[in-house]
PDB file of C-alpha atoms and ligand atoms in Angstrom:
ATOM      1  CA  UNK A   1     142.928 122.526 154.521  1.00 50.00           C
ATOM      2  CA  UNK A   2     145.860 124.011 152.548  1.00 53.00           C
ATOM      3  CA  UNK A   3     144.192 123.740 149.206  1.00 82.00           C
ATOM      4  CA  UNK A   4     141.178 121.885 147.886  1.00 84.00           C
ATOM      5  CA  UNK A   5     141.504 118.542 146.165  1.00 81.00           C
ATOM      6  CA  UNK A   6     139.929 115.100 146.207  1.00 80.00           C
ATOM      7  CA  UNK A   7     141.818 113.420 149.069  1.00 80.00           C
ATOM      8  CA  UNK A   8     140.208 112.760 152.468  1.00 85.00           C
ATOM      9  CA  UNK A   9     141.765 115.845 154.095  1.00 88.00           C
ATOM     10  CA  UNK A  10     140.831 118.340 151.349  1.00 87.00           C
ATOM     11  CA  UNK A  11     138.062 116.619 149.371  1.00 88.00           C
ATOM     12  CA  UNK A  12     134.378 117.423 148.755  1.00 91.00           C
ATOM     13  CA  UNK A  13     133.381 116.498 152.349  1.00 93.00           C
ATOM     14  CA  UNK A  14     135.463 119.365 153.777  1.00 94.00           C
ATOM     15  CA  UNK A  15     135.144 121.937 150.991  1.00 94.00           C
ATOM     16  CA  UNK A  16     132.535 123.738 153.126  1.00 95.00           C
ATOM     17  CA  UNK A  17     135.297 124.816 155.539  1.00 94.00           C
ATOM     18  CA  UNK A  18     136.786 127.105 152.898  1.00 92.00           C
ATOM     19  CA  UNK A  19     133.704 127.445 150.695  1.00 95.00           C
ATOM     20  CA  UNK A  20     130.539 127.712 152.798  1.00 95.00           C
ATOM     21  CA  UNK A  21     128.518 127.625 149.579  1.00 97.00           C
ATOM     22  CA  UNK A  22     129.187 123.865 149.610  1.00 97.00           C
ATOM     23  CA  UNK A  23     126.141 123.705 151.910  1.00 97.00           C
ATOM     24  CA  UNK A  24     124.093 125.851 149.508  1.00 97.00           C
ATOM     25  CA  UNK A  25     120.635 125.328 148.042  1.00 96.00           C
ATOM     26  CA  UNK A  26     121.553 124.505 144.441  1.00 98.00           C
ATOM     27  CA  UNK A  27     124.793 122.559 144.677  1.00 98.00           C
ATOM     28  CA  UNK A  28     126.008 120.175 142.000  1.00 98.00           C
ATOM     29  CA  UNK A  29     126.529 117.384 141.240  1.00 97.00           C
ATOM     30  CA  UNK A  30     123.279 115.520 141.954  1.00 98.00           C
ATOM     31  CA  UNK A  31     121.882 112.049 141.423  1.00 98.00           C
ATOM     32  CA  UNK A  32     119.322 112.291 138.594  1.00 98.00           C
ATOM     33  CA  UNK A  33     116.273 110.294 139.663  1.00 98.00           C
ATOM     34  CA  UNK A  34     114.872 109.595 136.211  1.00 97.00           C
ATOM     35  CA  UNK A  35     111.381 108.667 137.415  1.00 97.00           C
ATOM     36  CA  UNK A  36     111.085 112.008 139.200  1.00 97.00           C
ATOM     37  CA  UNK A  37     112.103 114.051 136.133  1.00 97.00           C
ATOM     38  CA  UNK A  38     109.206 115.970 134.575  1.00 98.00           C
ATOM     39  CA  UNK A  39     108.909 116.164 130.802  1.00 97.00           C
ATOM     40  CA  UNK A  40     108.441 119.753 129.631  1.00 97.00           C
ATOM     41  CA  UNK A  41     107.129 119.793 126.050  1.00 96.00           C
ATOM     42  CA  UNK A  42     107.648 123.558 125.840  1.00 96.00           C
ATOM     43  CA  UNK A  43     111.457 123.257 125.844  1.00 97.00           C
ATOM     44  CA  UNK A  44     113.001 123.443 122.350  1.00 98.00           C
ATOM     45  CA  UNK A  45     115.818 121.088 121.324  1.00 98.00           C
ATOM     46  CA  UNK A  46     119.398 121.954 122.221  1.00 98.00           C
ATOM     47  CA  UNK A  47     121.126 123.689 119.353  1.00 98.00           C
ATOM     48  CA  UNK A  48     124.923 123.576 119.252  1.00 98.00           C
ATOM     49  CA  UNK A  49     126.701 125.892 116.823  1.00 97.00           C
ATOM     50  CA  UNK A  50     130.497 125.625 117.220  1.00 96.00           C
ATOM     51  CA  UNK A  51     133.198 127.118 115.007  1.00 95.00           C
ATOM     52  CA  UNK A  52     136.325 124.883 114.958  1.00 88.00           C
ATOM     53  CA  UNK A  53     138.546 127.962 114.512  1.00 91.00           C
ATOM     54  CA  UNK A  54     137.547 129.336 117.917  1.00 94.00           C
ATOM     55  CA  UNK A  55     139.627 126.798 119.885  1.00 89.00           C
ATOM     56  CA  UNK A  56     142.775 128.356 121.357  1.00 89.00           C
ATOM     57  CA  UNK A  57     144.703 126.271 123.819  1.00 83.00           C
ATOM     58  CA  UNK A  58     144.858 123.268 126.093  1.00 77.00           C
ATOM     59  CA  UNK A  59     146.052 123.680 129.645  1.00 75.00           C
ATOM     60  CA  UNK A  60     146.798 121.712 132.776  1.00 68.00           C
ATOM     61  CA  UNK A  61     144.964 123.336 135.670  1.00 69.00           C
ATOM     62  CA  UNK A  62     146.321 120.842 138.192  1.00 64.00           C
ATOM     63  CA  UNK A  63     142.909 119.217 138.691  1.00 69.00           C
ATOM     64  CA  UNK A  64     141.933 118.587 135.103  1.00 72.00           C
ATOM     65  CA  UNK A  65     142.986 119.714 131.687  1.00 73.00           C
ATOM     66  CA  UNK A  66     140.968 122.392 129.996  1.00 82.00           C
ATOM     67  CA  UNK A  67     140.590 123.188 126.320  1.00 86.00           C
ATOM     68  CA  UNK A  68     139.890 126.913 126.030  1.00 91.00           C
ATOM     69  CA  UNK A  69     138.144 128.876 123.296  1.00 95.00           C
ATOM     70  CA  UNK A  70     138.254 132.455 122.062  1.00 96.00           C
ATOM     71  CA  UNK A  71     135.146 133.865 123.715  1.00 97.00           C
ATOM     72  CA  UNK A  72     135.664 137.500 122.696  1.00 97.00           C
ATOM     73  CA  UNK A  73     132.752 137.240 120.286  1.00 95.00           C
ATOM     74  CA  UNK A  74     129.883 134.864 119.472  1.00 96.00           C
ATOM     75  CA  UNK A  75     131.871 132.340 117.394  1.00 95.00           C
ATOM     76  CA  UNK A  76     130.740 129.174 119.158  1.00 97.00           C
ATOM     77  CA  UNK A  77     127.420 129.174 120.960  1.00 98.00           C
ATOM     78  CA  UNK A  78     124.702 126.948 122.374  1.00 98.00           C
ATOM     79  CA  UNK A  79     120.966 127.782 122.364  1.00 98.00           C
ATOM     80  CA  UNK A  80     117.651 126.153 123.113  1.00 98.00           C
ATOM     81  CA  UNK A  81     116.578 123.773 125.847  1.00 98.00           C
ATOM     82  CA  UNK A  82     116.128 125.772 129.066  1.00 98.00           C
ATOM     83  CA  UNK A  83     118.307 128.667 127.821  1.00 98.00           C
ATOM     84  CA  UNK A  84     117.124 132.177 127.053  1.00 98.00           C
ATOM     85  CA  UNK A  85     119.214 133.438 124.151  1.00 98.00           C
ATOM     86  CA  UNK A  86     122.670 132.161 123.282  1.00 98.00           C
ATOM     87  CA  UNK A  87     125.496 131.139 125.606  1.00 98.00           C
ATOM     88  CA  UNK A  88     129.089 131.445 124.404  1.00 98.00           C
ATOM     89  CA  UNK A  89     131.550 128.521 124.540  1.00 98.00           C
ATOM     90  CA  UNK A  90     134.443 129.197 126.916  1.00 98.00           C
ATOM     91  CA  UNK A  91     136.091 125.819 127.631  1.00 96.00           C
ATOM     92  CA  UNK A  92     135.634 122.104 128.052  1.00 91.00           C
ATOM     93  CA  UNK A  93     137.218 119.729 130.545  1.00 86.00           C
ATOM     94  CA  UNK A  94     136.701 116.230 131.930  1.00 81.00           C
ATOM     95  CA  UNK A  95     136.201 114.660 135.342  1.00 81.00           C
ATOM     96  CA  UNK A  96     137.281 111.053 135.795  1.00 74.00           C
ATOM     97  CA  UNK A  97     138.241 108.586 138.482  1.00 70.00           C
ATOM     98  CA  UNK A  98     141.068 106.235 139.329  1.00 63.00           C
ATOM     99  CA  UNK A  99     139.309 103.289 137.671  1.00 64.00           C
ATOM    100  CA  UNK A 100     136.475 102.635 135.231  1.00 66.00           C
ATOM    101  CA  UNK A 101     133.871 102.119 137.970  1.00 75.00           C
ATOM    102  CA  UNK A 102     133.343 105.750 138.923  1.00 80.00           C
ATOM    103  CA  UNK A 103     134.660 109.234 138.240  1.00 81.00           C
ATOM    104  CA  UNK A 104     131.737 111.158 136.708  1.00 89.00           C
ATOM    105  CA  UNK A 105     130.257 113.966 138.789  1.00 94.00           C
ATOM    106  CA  UNK A 106     126.542 113.323 138.272  1.00 97.00           C
ATOM    107  CA  UNK A 107     124.848 109.974 138.834  1.00 97.00           C
ATOM    108  CA  UNK A 108     121.787 108.556 137.102  1.00 98.00           C
ATOM    109  CA  UNK A 109     119.473 106.553 139.395  1.00 98.00           C
ATOM    110  CA  UNK A 110     122.435 105.975 141.666  1.00 97.00           C
ATOM    111  CA  UNK A 111     124.605 104.711 138.842  1.00 96.00           C
ATOM    112  CA  UNK A 112     128.153 105.950 138.370  1.00 93.00           C
ATOM    113  CA  UNK A 113     129.782 106.579 135.025  1.00 88.00           C
ATOM    114  CA  UNK A 114     133.576 106.448 134.661  1.00 79.00           C
ATOM    115  CA  UNK A 115     133.961 110.010 133.393  1.00 80.00           C
ATOM    116  CA  UNK A 116     132.037 113.152 132.496  1.00 87.00           C
ATOM    117  CA  UNK A 117     132.736 115.854 129.929  1.00 90.00           C
ATOM    118  CA  UNK A 118     131.737 119.438 130.762  1.00 94.00           C
ATOM    119  CA  UNK A 119     131.368 121.944 127.937  1.00 96.00           C
ATOM    120  CA  UNK A 120     131.153 125.334 129.636  1.00 98.00           C
ATOM    121  CA  UNK A 121     129.348 128.374 128.156  1.00 98.00           C
ATOM    122  CA  UNK A 122     128.457 131.829 129.524  1.00 98.00           C
ATOM    123  CA  UNK A 123     125.682 134.297 128.936  1.00 98.00           C
ATOM    124  CA  UNK A 124     127.378 137.030 126.896  1.00 98.00           C
ATOM    125  CA  UNK A 125     124.035 138.636 126.020  1.00 98.00           C
ATOM    126  CA  UNK A 126     123.526 139.629 129.633  1.00 98.00           C
ATOM    127  CA  UNK A 127     127.019 139.785 131.161  1.00 98.00           C
ATOM    128  CA  UNK A 128     130.293 141.357 130.071  1.00 98.00           C
ATOM    129  CA  UNK A 129     132.691 138.587 131.134  1.00 98.00           C
ATOM    130  CA  UNK A 130     132.816 134.945 132.189  1.00 98.00           C
ATOM    131  CA  UNK A 131     133.775 136.035 135.707  1.00 98.00           C
ATOM    132  CA  UNK A 132     130.718 138.299 135.991  1.00 98.00           C
ATOM    133  CA  UNK A 133     128.463 135.614 134.500  1.00 98.00           C
ATOM    134  CA  UNK A 134     129.750 133.055 137.019  1.00 98.00           C
ATOM    135  CA  UNK A 135     128.368 135.207 139.876  1.00 98.00           C
ATOM    136  CA  UNK A 136     124.822 135.163 138.514  1.00 98.00           C
ATOM    137  CA  UNK A 137     122.097 132.500 138.649  1.00 98.00           C
ATOM    138  CA  UNK A 138     121.648 132.400 134.862  1.00 98.00           C
ATOM    139  CA  UNK A 139     125.279 133.164 134.022  1.00 98.00           C
ATOM    140  CA  UNK A 140     126.613 129.766 132.903  1.00 98.00           C
ATOM    141  CA  UNK A 141     125.308 126.847 130.886  1.00 98.00           C
ATOM    142  CA  UNK A 142     127.228 123.577 131.093  1.00 98.00           C
ATOM    143  CA  UNK A 143     126.541 120.731 128.706  1.00 98.00           C
ATOM    144  CA  UNK A 144     127.400 117.527 130.592  1.00 97.00           C
ATOM    145  CA  UNK A 145     128.108 114.284 128.762  1.00 93.00           C
ATOM    146  CA  UNK A 146     128.707 110.937 130.413  1.00 92.00           C
ATOM    147  CA  UNK A 147     131.418 108.598 129.166  1.00 83.00           C
ATOM    148  CA  UNK A 148     131.141 104.834 129.235  1.00 80.00           C
ATOM    149  CA  UNK A 149     133.476 102.048 128.188  1.00 70.00           C
ATOM    150  CA  UNK A 150     132.123 100.049 125.280  1.00 63.00           C
ATOM    151  CA  UNK A 151     134.674  97.261 124.916  1.00 58.00           C
ATOM    152  CA  UNK A 152     133.646  93.734 125.760  1.00 44.00           C
ATOM    153  CA  UNK A 153     136.948  93.421 127.464  1.00 44.00           C
ATOM    154  CA  UNK A 154     137.112  96.523 129.582  1.00 45.00           C
ATOM    155  CA  UNK A 155     140.116  98.620 128.855  1.00 43.00           C
ATOM    156  CA  UNK A 156     140.950 101.133 131.482  1.00 43.00           C
ATOM    157  CA  UNK A 157     139.693 104.497 130.319  1.00 47.00           C
ATOM    158  CA  UNK A 158     142.851 106.139 131.460  1.00 41.00           C
ATOM    159  CA  UNK A 159     145.027 103.945 129.329  1.00 39.00           C
ATOM    160  CA  UNK A 160     143.325 104.088 125.983  1.00 34.00           C
ATOM    161  CA  UNK A 161     142.983 107.681 125.094  1.00 40.00           C
ATOM    162  CA  UNK A 162     144.761 110.807 124.290  1.00 42.00           C
ATOM    163  CA  UNK A 163     147.229 111.244 126.882  1.00 42.00           C
ATOM    164  CA  UNK A 164     149.101 114.380 127.724  1.00 44.00           C
ATOM    165  CA  UNK A 165     152.804 114.360 128.272  1.00 39.00           C
ATOM    166  CA  UNK A 166     154.400 114.943 131.678  1.00 34.00           C
ATOM    167  CA  UNK A 167     153.411 118.452 131.841  1.00 44.00           C
ATOM    168  CA  UNK A 168     153.255 120.785 134.786  1.00 47.00           C
ATOM    169  CA  UNK A 169     150.369 122.410 136.532  1.00 53.00           C
ATOM    170  CA  UNK A 170     149.622 125.726 134.844  1.00 57.00           C
ATOM    171  CA  UNK A 171     151.373 124.809 131.614  1.00 63.00           C
ATOM    172  CA  UNK A 172     149.555 125.338 128.378  1.00 69.00           C
ATOM    173  CA  UNK A 173     149.970 124.722 124.718  1.00 69.00           C
ATOM    174  CA  UNK A 174     148.257 125.915 121.582  1.00 72.00           C
ATOM    175  CA  UNK A 175     145.404 123.866 120.204  1.00 74.00           C
ATOM    176  CA  UNK A 176     143.845 124.524 116.816  1.00 75.00           C
ATOM    177  CA  UNK A 177     140.949 123.604 114.593  1.00 78.00           C
ATOM    178  CA  UNK A 178     138.766 121.423 116.759  1.00 78.00           C
ATOM    179  CA  UNK A 179     134.976 121.222 116.904  1.00 81.00           C
ATOM    180  CA  UNK A 180     133.857 119.841 120.277  1.00 84.00           C
ATOM    181  CA  UNK A 181     130.484 118.871 118.817  1.00 87.00           C
ATOM    182  CA  UNK A 182     132.285 115.719 117.586  1.00 78.00           C
ATOM    183  CA  UNK A 183     132.291 114.687 121.268  1.00 81.00           C
ATOM    184  CA  UNK A 184     128.479 114.726 121.495  1.00 89.00           C
ATOM    185  CA  UNK A 185     126.262 111.630 121.240  1.00 87.00           C
ATOM    186  CA  UNK A 186     123.710 111.338 118.385  1.00 89.00           C
ATOM    187  CA  UNK A 187     120.718 111.806 120.643  1.00 95.00           C
ATOM    188  CA  UNK A 188     120.486 115.238 122.240  1.00 96.00           C
ATOM    189  CA  UNK A 189     117.735 114.414 124.751  1.00 97.00           C
ATOM    190  CA  UNK A 190     118.616 115.962 128.079  1.00 98.00           C
ATOM    191  CA  UNK A 191     117.829 116.503 131.733  1.00 98.00           C
ATOM    192  CA  UNK A 192     118.169 120.059 133.001  1.00 98.00           C
ATOM    193  CA  UNK A 193     118.291 121.634 136.450  1.00 98.00           C
ATOM    194  CA  UNK A 194     119.720 124.796 138.062  1.00 98.00           C
ATOM    195  CA  UNK A 195     122.960 123.980 139.886  1.00 98.00           C
ATOM    196  CA  UNK A 196     126.506 125.042 140.553  1.00 98.00           C
ATOM    197  CA  UNK A 197     130.136 124.619 139.609  1.00 97.00           C
ATOM    198  CA  UNK A 198     131.184 121.181 140.855  1.00 96.00           C
ATOM    199  CA  UNK A 199     134.566 122.450 142.015  1.00 94.00           C
ATOM    200  CA  UNK A 200     135.409 125.339 144.339  1.00 94.00           C
ATOM    201  CA  UNK A 201     134.332 128.137 144.422  1.00 96.00           C
ATOM    202  CA  UNK A 202     131.098 126.117 143.829  1.00 97.00           C
ATOM    203  CA  UNK A 203     129.237 129.184 142.521  1.00 98.00           C
ATOM    204  CA  UNK A 204     125.511 128.595 142.045  1.00 98.00           C
ATOM    205  CA  UNK A 205     125.393 129.939 138.515  1.00 98.00           C
ATOM    206  CA  UNK A 206     125.117 126.882 136.273  1.00 98.00           C
ATOM    207  CA  UNK A 207     122.127 125.841 134.194  1.00 98.00           C
ATOM    208  CA  UNK A 208     122.981 122.154 133.768  1.00 98.00           C
ATOM    209  CA  UNK A 209     122.042 120.364 130.563  1.00 98.00           C
ATOM    210  CA  UNK A 210     122.939 116.689 130.968  1.00 98.00           C
ATOM    211  CA  UNK A 211     122.646 114.544 127.867  1.00 97.00           C
ATOM    212  CA  UNK A 212     120.900 111.242 128.536  1.00 97.00           C
ATOM    213  CA  UNK A 213     122.941 109.262 126.021  1.00 95.00           C
ATOM    214  CA  UNK A 214     126.543 108.645 127.102  1.00 91.00           C
ATOM    215  CA  UNK A 215     129.392 108.649 124.631  1.00 84.00           C
ATOM    216  CA  UNK A 216     131.266 105.393 124.393  1.00 76.00           C
ATOM    217  CA  UNK A 217     134.997 105.029 124.378  1.00 65.00           C
ATOM    218  CA  UNK A 218     136.620 101.995 122.845  1.00 52.00           C
ATOM    219  CA  UNK A 219     140.039 101.241 121.507  1.00 41.00           C
ATOM    220  CA  UNK A 220     138.530 101.018 118.020  1.00 44.00           C
ATOM    221  CA  UNK A 221     136.989 104.445 118.328  1.00 44.00           C
ATOM    222  CA  UNK A 222     140.260 105.843 119.524  1.00 40.00           C
ATOM    223  CA  UNK A 223     141.959 104.345 116.492  1.00 38.00           C
ATOM    224  CA  UNK A 224     139.347 105.858 114.155  1.00 40.00           C
ATOM    225  CA  UNK A 225     139.542 109.239 115.766  1.00 40.00           C
ATOM    226  CA  UNK A 226     143.318 109.160 115.505  1.00 36.00           C
ATOM    227  CA  UNK A 227     142.932 108.930 111.766  1.00 35.00           C
ATOM    228  CA  UNK A 228     140.464 111.782 111.569  1.00 35.00           C
ATOM    229  CA  UNK A 229     141.978 114.049 114.154  1.00 32.00           C
ATOM    230  CA  UNK A 230     142.868 117.429 112.684  1.00 30.00           C
ATOM    231  CA  UNK A 231     144.031 119.374 115.687  1.00 34.00           C
ATOM    232  CA  UNK A 232     147.597 120.199 116.401  1.00 35.00           C
ATOM    233  CA  UNK A 233     149.337 120.615 119.671  1.00 36.00           C
ATOM    234  CA  UNK A 234     152.678 122.301 120.076  1.00 36.00           C
ATOM    235  CA  UNK A 235     154.786 121.549 123.123  1.00 35.00           C
ATOM    236  CA  UNK A 236     158.159 123.161 123.716  1.00 35.00           C
ATOM    237  CA  UNK A 237     158.121 124.364 120.139  1.00 36.00           C
ATOM    238  CA  UNK A 238     157.802 120.871 118.695  1.00 35.00           C
ATOM    239  CA  UNK A 239     154.763 119.470 116.971  1.00 36.00           C
ATOM    240  CA  UNK A 240     153.611 116.437 118.893  1.00 36.00           C
ATOM    241  CA  UNK A 241     150.633 114.294 118.003  1.00 38.00           C
ATOM    242  CA  UNK A 242     148.226 114.974 120.877  1.00 39.00           C
ATOM    243  CA  UNK A 243     147.385 111.307 121.011  1.00 35.00           C
ATOM    244  CA  UNK A 244     150.661 110.501 122.622  1.00 34.00           C
ATOM    245  CA  UNK A 245     151.017 113.117 125.275  1.00 35.00           C
ATOM    246  CA  UNK A 246     150.744 112.714 129.029  1.00 35.00           C
ATOM    247  CA  UNK A 247     149.374 115.094 131.609  1.00 35.00           C
ATOM    248  CA  UNK A 248     149.928 114.139 135.245  1.00 34.00           C
ATOM    249  CA  UNK A 249     147.624 116.088 137.475  1.00 37.00           C
ATOM    250  CA  UNK A 250     148.129 117.064 141.103  1.00 37.00           C
ATOM    251  CA  UNK A 251     144.979 115.301 142.196  1.00 40.00           C
ATOM    252  CA  UNK A 252     145.611 112.131 140.226  1.00 39.00           C
ATOM    253  CA  UNK A 253     148.809 110.218 139.542  1.00 38.00           C
ATOM    254  CA  UNK A 254     147.485 108.566 136.436  1.00 39.00           C
ATOM    255  CA  UNK A 255     147.888 110.200 133.050  1.00 40.00           C
ATOM    256  CA  UNK A 256     144.790 111.800 131.617  1.00 42.00           C
ATOM    257  CA  UNK A 257     142.800 110.498 128.773  1.00 41.00           C
ATOM    258  CA  UNK A 258     141.361 112.431 125.937  1.00 45.00           C
ATOM    259  CA  UNK A 259     139.985 110.802 122.842  1.00 39.00           C
ATOM    260  CA  UNK A 260     139.378 113.698 120.539  1.00 39.00           C
TER     261      UNK A 260
HETATM  262  C1  GRE B   1     132.661 122.471 136.733  1.00 50.13           C
HETATM  263  O1  GRE B   1     131.510 122.181 137.084  1.00 50.13           O
HETATM  264  O2  GRE B   1     133.585 121.683 136.855  1.00 50.13           O
HETATM  265  C2  GRE B   1     132.899 123.818 136.112  1.00 50.13           C
HETATM  266  C3  GRE B   1     134.195 124.305 135.949  1.00 50.13           C
HETATM  267  C4  GRE B   1     134.387 125.556 135.365  1.00 50.13           C
HETATM  268  C5  GRE B   1     133.309 126.294 134.951  1.00 50.13           C
HETATM  269  C6  GRE B   1     132.036 125.803 135.120  1.00 50.13           C
HETATM  270  C7  GRE B   1     131.834 124.555 135.692  1.00 50.13           C
HETATM  271  O3  GRE B   1     135.237 123.558 136.338  1.00 50.13           O
HETATM  272  O4  GRE B   1     130.591 124.073 135.849  1.00 50.13           O
HETATM  273 ZN1   ZN B   2     133.409 120.224 135.386  1.00 50.13          ZN
END
């Protein structure tokens, strides 16, 4: 295996060859069996407190695109639910598939969603960096949100949304004034379990908080969000509306969607 990916020769089934943790005790993703979930009335609600000025840049990592935040201080944090103290926002990214039938990481009662948003936070009260936090069982907290397609006529998720221009692996661009809480559903009910990163190195350091309510993507919503979108994205020195950019990723020939 030269490098990990999602093809047969380097995909999740063989990740254990390079990353033995793939056979670990608390690996993600999982299938949430809703009937087996236990309601814990002692858990407080999830509290999201994001500062739109803390967003810094958007980058193509080759496997996904990542929107990164200034995590040098507690500007944007999440609290509550299963978390002790606050966890600082570091980045968000998406996982999606080649069609609308599957692509999310987690399943719910065996059901696939077409995509999943991961908003990644780290425990800056206990650890001094993201890297250190990622080595510890309570280091990271990832808020996972499922995406579904709402249109009566299904429009391919990958064709309706914010799409990043032909842009190379490793490239990045500035990204300003964006509050990712606009990507959250109204209902903040969640499932939680201790798990791992879903990509190599698969570290078992993630407290997963999966929102039960998916967010819906439709062409109408994309149109509305285009009108209210305040972020800016600068590529090669030129201002380009992020809604008409493309980002081809190594592991996927199709352009990426984003519907901010
Ligand atoms: C993931 O599960 O995809 C993930 C990352 C980066 C940090 C944390 C995390 O890609 O859970
Ligand atoms: Zn992820």
